[in-house]
Amino acid sequence: LKSNPSNNEEKEAQTQLTKSDELQRLHSQALSAYQQEDYKAAISLLDEILAVCVWDAELRELRAECYIKEGEPSKAISDLKAAAKLKNDNTEAFYKISRIYYQLGDHELSLSEVRECLKLDQDHKQCFSLYKQVKKLNKQIESAEQFIREGRYEDAIGKYESVMKTEPEVPIYSTRAKERICHCLSKNQQATEAIKLCTEVLQLEPTNVNALKDRAEAYLLEDMYEE
């Protein structure tokens, strides 16, 4: 304004000043809502600010935290991915993305994101510990699937039992392992065991198509046509 005081520019500058005051007010409210654990309100306020301050990595990380607390991890991922690009050497964002993918059962994407973290800092303790866990699990699942492709169902069952031991804390891996073991049992003509295990999976996921198909195959082996 001081360097070039013309009417148009003055109006524009006043508008921007008013807007920045408003955004500061919204920012304080968002932080306050976050501290009071009112994550929905915080998200709504951060939406307004980020519509203007698109490139603010910290605000995106804060909104990601709110999404995680609200049980919307996939929305958190897109904010964290933006934050990882906007801030140099953002190992924390890569670590969080990798953890979310891991909790969602996507071990391959989890592995790829945690590698990005280690590229930036190979001594990052959290990333290295997560990397070892995901890599081990990933290897066991790949190996089990290879056995299934080769028709080595007993070996595949053994591998999927190891998967359940490697990751007992995240339920999705046990469920997937049981689903694949049921498939192997059904293919291996072990109908009774297959029916039992597929039923277990279907109690957790009633619309699991693979478990329904494999249980149907097992019922056929037992001549239980109605079922």
CSV table of C-alpha atoms in Angstrom, one decimal:
chain,number,residue,atom,x,y,z
A,1,LEU,CA,0.0,0.0,0.0
A,2,LYS,CA,2.8,2.4,0.9
A,3,SER,CA,4.7,1.7,-2.2
A,4,ASN,CA,1.8,2.1,-4.6
A,5,PRO,CA,-1.3,3.7,-3.1
A,6,SER,CA,-4.0,3.5,-5.7
A,7,ASN,CA,-7.7,2.9,-5.0
A,8,ASN,CA,-7.8,-0.6,-6.6
A,9,GLU,CA,-4.8,-1.9,-4.8
A,10,GLU,CA,-6.0,-0.4,-1.5
A,11,LYS,CA,-9.3,-2.3,-1.8
A,12,GLU,CA,-7.5,-5.5,-2.6
A,13,ALA,CA,-5.1,-5.1,0.3
A,14,GLN,CA,-7.9,-4.3,2.7
A,15,THR,CA,-9.8,-7.4,1.6
A,16,GLN,CA,-6.7,-9.6,2.1
A,17,LEU,CA,-6.0,-8.1,5.5
A,18,THR,CA,-9.6,-8.8,6.6
A,19,LYS,CA,-9.4,-12.3,5.2
A,20,SER,CA,-6.1,-13.0,7.0
A,21,ASP,CA,-7.6,-11.8,10.3
A,22,GLU,CA,-10.6,-14.1,9.8
A,23,LEU,CA,-8.3,-17.1,9.0
A,24,GLN,CA,-6.3,-16.4,12.2
A,25,ARG,CA,-9.5,-16.5,14.1
A,26,LEU,CA,-10.6,-19.8,12.5
A,27,HIS,CA,-7.1,-21.2,13.2
A,28,SER,CA,-7.4,-20.5,16.9
A,29,GLN,CA,-10.9,-22.0,17.0
A,30,ALA,CA,-9.7,-25.1,15.1
A,31,LEU,CA,-6.8,-25.6,17.6
A,32,SER,CA,-9.1,-25.1,20.5
A,33,ALA,CA,-11.6,-27.6,19.1
A,34,TYR,CA,-8.8,-30.1,18.5
A,35,GLN,CA,-7.6,-29.7,22.1
A,36,GLN,CA,-11.2,-30.2,23.4
A,37,GLU,CA,-11.3,-33.4,21.3
A,38,ASP,CA,-14.2,-32.0,19.1
A,39,TYR,CA,-12.6,-33.4,16.0
A,40,LYS,CA,-15.6,-32.9,13.7
A,41,ALA,CA,-15.7,-29.2,14.5
A,42,ALA,CA,-11.9,-28.9,14.0
A,43,ILE,CA,-12.2,-30.6,10.6
A,44,SER,CA,-14.9,-28.3,9.5
A,45,LEU,CA,-12.9,-25.2,10.5
A,46,LEU,CA,-9.7,-26.6,8.9
A,47,ASP,CA,-11.7,-27.2,5.7
A,48,GLU,CA,-12.4,-23.5,5.5
A,49,ILE,CA,-8.8,-22.5,6.2
A,50,LEU,CA,-7.3,-25.0,3.7
A,51,ALA,CA,-9.7,-23.8,1.0
A,52,VAL,CA,-7.5,-20.6,1.1
A,53,CYS,CA,-4.2,-21.8,2.5
A,54,VAL,CA,-3.9,-24.8,0.2
A,55,TRP,CA,-0.2,-25.3,0.7
A,56,ASP,CA,0.0,-25.4,4.5
A,57,ALA,CA,1.6,-28.7,5.5
A,58,GLU,CA,1.0,-28.2,9.2
A,59,LEU,CA,-2.7,-27.6,8.8
A,60,ARG,CA,-3.0,-30.7,6.6
A,61,GLU,CA,-1.2,-32.8,9.3
A,62,LEU,CA,-3.6,-31.5,11.9
A,63,ARG,CA,-6.6,-32.3,9.8
A,64,ALA,CA,-5.1,-35.8,9.2
A,65,GLU,CA,-4.9,-36.3,12.9
A,66,CYS,CA,-8.5,-35.3,13.3
A,67,TYR,CA,-9.5,-37.8,10.5
A,68,ILE,CA,-7.6,-40.6,12.3
A,69,LYS,CA,-9.4,-39.8,15.6
A,70,GLU,CA,-12.7,-39.8,13.7
A,71,GLY,CA,-12.0,-43.2,12.2
A,72,GLU,CA,-11.6,-42.0,8.6
A,73,PRO,CA,-8.1,-43.2,7.9
A,74,SER,CA,-8.4,-43.0,4.1
A,75,LYS,CA,-9.1,-39.3,4.2
A,76,ALA,CA,-6.1,-38.8,6.5
A,77,ILE,CA,-3.9,-40.5,3.9
A,78,SER,CA,-4.6,-37.9,1.2
A,79,ASP,CA,-3.7,-35.0,3.7
A,80,LEU,CA,-0.6,-36.8,4.8
A,81,LYS,CA,0.5,-37.4,1.2
A,82,ALA,CA,0.2,-33.7,0.5
A,83,ALA,CA,2.1,-32.8,3.7
A,84,ALA,CA,4.9,-35.2,2.7
A,85,LYS,CA,5.3,-33.3,-0.6
A,86,LEU,CA,4.9,-29.9,0.9
A,87,LYS,CA,7.5,-30.3,3.7
A,88,ASN,CA,11.1,-31.4,3.0
A,89,ASP,CA,12.2,-34.6,4.6
A,90,ASN,CA,8.8,-35.2,6.2
A,91,THR,CA,9.6,-38.7,7.6
A,92,GLU,CA,6.8,-38.4,10.1
A,93,ALA,CA,4.2,-38.1,7.3
A,94,PHE,CA,5.6,-41.2,5.5
A,95,TYR,CA,5.6,-43.1,8.8
A,96,LYS,CA,2.0,-42.3,9.5
A,97,ILE,CA,0.8,-43.1,6.0
A,98,SER,CA,2.6,-46.5,6.2
A,99,ARG,CA,1.0,-47.2,9.6
A,100,ILE,CA,-2.5,-46.4,8.3
A,101,TYR,CA,-2.0,-48.7,5.2
A,102,TYR,CA,-0.8,-51.4,7.5
A,103,GLN,CA,-3.8,-51.1,9.8
A,104,LEU,CA,-6.1,-51.2,6.8
A,105,GLY,CA,-4.5,-54.5,5.7
A,106,ASP,CA,-2.6,-53.1,2.6
A,107,HIS,CA,0.8,-54.4,3.5
A,108,GLU,CA,2.3,-53.7,0.0
A,109,LEU,CA,1.5,-50.0,0.0
A,110,SER,CA,2.6,-49.9,3.7
A,111,LEU,CA,6.0,-51.3,2.7
A,112,SER,CA,6.4,-48.8,-0.2
A,113,GLU,CA,5.6,-45.8,2.1
A,114,VAL,CA,7.9,-46.9,4.9
A,115,ARG,CA,10.7,-47.3,2.4
A,116,GLU,CA,10.2,-43.6,1.4
A,117,CYS,CA,10.7,-42.7,5.1
A,118,LEU,CA,14.0,-44.7,5.2
A,119,LYS,CA,15.2,-43.1,2.0
A,120,LEU,CA,15.1,-39.8,3.9
A,121,ASP,CA,16.5,-41.1,7.1
A,122,GLN,CA,17.9,-44.7,7.2
A,123,ASP,CA,18.3,-44.5,11.0
A,124,HIS,CA,14.7,-43.5,11.7
A,125,LYS,CA,13.8,-45.8,14.6
A,126,GLN,CA,10.0,-46.0,14.2
A,127,CYS,CA,10.3,-46.5,10.4
A,128,PHE,CA,13.0,-49.1,10.7
A,129,SER,CA,11.0,-51.1,13.2
A,130,LEU,CA,7.8,-50.9,11.1
A,131,TYR,CA,9.8,-51.8,7.9
A,132,LYS,CA,11.1,-55.0,9.5
A,133,GLN,CA,7.6,-56.0,10.6
A,134,VAL,CA,5.9,-55.2,7.2
A,135,LYS,CA,8.7,-56.8,5.2
A,136,LYS,CA,8.5,-60.0,7.1
A,137,LEU,CA,4.7,-60.2,6.8
A,138,ASN,CA,4.8,-59.2,3.1
A,139,LYS,CA,7.3,-62.0,2.4
A,140,GLN,CA,5.2,-64.6,4.2
A,141,ILE,CA,2.0,-63.6,2.3
A,142,GLU,CA,3.9,-63.6,-1.1
A,143,SER,CA,5.4,-67.0,-0.4
A,144,ALA,CA,1.9,-68.4,0.6
A,145,GLU,CA,0.3,-67.1,-2.6
A,146,GLN,CA,3.1,-68.7,-4.6
A,147,PHE,CA,2.5,-72.0,-3.0
A,148,ILE,CA,-1.2,-71.7,-3.8
A,149,ARG,CA,-0.4,-71.0,-7.5
A,150,GLU,CA,1.7,-74.1,-7.5
A,151,GLY,CA,-1.0,-76.2,-5.9
A,152,ARG,CA,1.1,-76.8,-2.7
A,153,TYR,CA,-1.8,-76.3,-0.4
A,154,GLU,CA,-0.2,-77.8,2.8
A,155,ASP,CA,2.8,-75.5,2.5
A,156,ALA,CA,0.5,-72.5,1.9
A,157,ILE,CA,-1.5,-73.3,5.0
A,158,GLY,CA,1.7,-73.4,7.0
A,159,LYS,CA,2.7,-70.0,5.7
A,160,TYR,CA,-0.6,-68.4,6.5
A,161,GLU,CA,-0.5,-69.9,10.0
A,162,SER,CA,2.9,-68.0,10.3
A,163,VAL,CA,1.2,-64.8,9.1
A,164,MET,CA,-1.3,-65.1,12.0
A,165,LYS,CA,1.7,-65.5,14.5
A,166,THR,CA,3.6,-62.6,12.9
A,167,GLU,CA,0.7,-60.1,13.2
A,168,PRO,CA,-1.7,-61.1,16.0
A,169,GLU,CA,-2.7,-57.5,16.8
A,170,VAL,CA,-4.3,-56.3,13.5
A,171,PRO,CA,-7.5,-58.5,13.0
A,172,ILE,CA,-7.6,-58.0,9.2
A,173,TYR,CA,-4.5,-60.2,8.7
A,174,SER,CA,-5.9,-63.1,10.7
A,175,THR,CA,-9.2,-62.9,8.8
A,176,ARG,CA,-7.4,-62.8,5.4
A,177,ALA,CA,-5.2,-65.7,6.5
A,178,LYS,CA,-8.2,-67.8,7.6
A,179,GLU,CA,-10.0,-67.0,4.3
A,180,ARG,CA,-7.0,-68.3,2.3
A,181,ILE,CA,-6.5,-71.4,4.5
A,182,CYS,CA,-10.1,-72.2,3.9
A,183,HIS,CA,-9.5,-71.9,0.2
A,184,CYS,CA,-6.5,-74.3,0.5
A,185,LEU,CA,-8.5,-76.8,2.6
A,186,SER,CA,-11.3,-76.8,0.1
A,187,LYS,CA,-8.9,-77.3,-2.8
A,188,ASN,CA,-7.2,-80.1,-0.8
A,189,GLN,CA,-10.5,-82.0,-0.4
A,190,GLN,CA,-10.5,-81.3,3.4
A,191,ALA,CA,-14.2,-80.4,3.3
A,192,THR,CA,-15.1,-80.5,7.0
A,193,GLU,CA,-12.2,-78.3,8.1
A,194,ALA,CA,-12.9,-75.9,5.2
A,195,ILE,CA,-16.5,-75.5,6.1
A,196,LYS,CA,-15.6,-74.8,9.8
A,197,LEU,CA,-13.0,-72.2,8.9
A,198,CYS,CA,-15.0,-70.5,6.1
A,199,THR,CA,-17.9,-70.2,8.6
A,200,GLU,CA,-15.6,-68.5,11.1
A,201,VAL,CA,-14.6,-65.9,8.4
A,202,LEU,CA,-18.3,-65.4,7.3
A,203,GLN,CA,-19.3,-64.7,10.9
A,204,LEU,CA,-16.9,-61.7,10.8
A,205,GLU,CA,-17.6,-60.8,7.2
A,206,PRO,CA,-21.0,-62.1,6.0
A,207,THR,CA,-20.5,-60.8,2.5
A,208,ASN,CA,-17.0,-62.2,1.9
A,209,VAL,CA,-17.4,-63.6,-1.6
A,210,ASN,CA,-14.2,-65.8,-1.5
A,211,ALA,CA,-15.3,-67.5,1.7
A,212,LEU,CA,-18.8,-68.1,0.3
A,213,LYS,CA,-17.4,-69.7,-2.9
A,214,ASP,CA,-14.9,-71.9,-1.0
A,215,ARG,CA,-17.5,-73.0,1.5
A,216,ALA,CA,-19.8,-73.9,-1.4
A,217,GLU,CA,-17.0,-76.0,-3.0
A,218,ALA,CA,-16.6,-77.8,0.4
A,219,TYR,CA,-20.3,-78.4,0.7
A,220,LEU,CA,-20.3,-80.0,-2.8
A,221,LEU,CA,-17.5,-82.4,-1.7
A,222,GLU,CA,-19.8,-83.4,1.2
A,223,ASP,CA,-22.8,-83.8,-1.1
A,224,MET,CA,-24.6,-81.1,0.9
A,225,TYR,CA,-26.3,-79.6,-2.1
A,226,GLU,CA,-28.9,-77.4,-0.4
A,227,GLU,CA,-26.2,-75.7,1.7
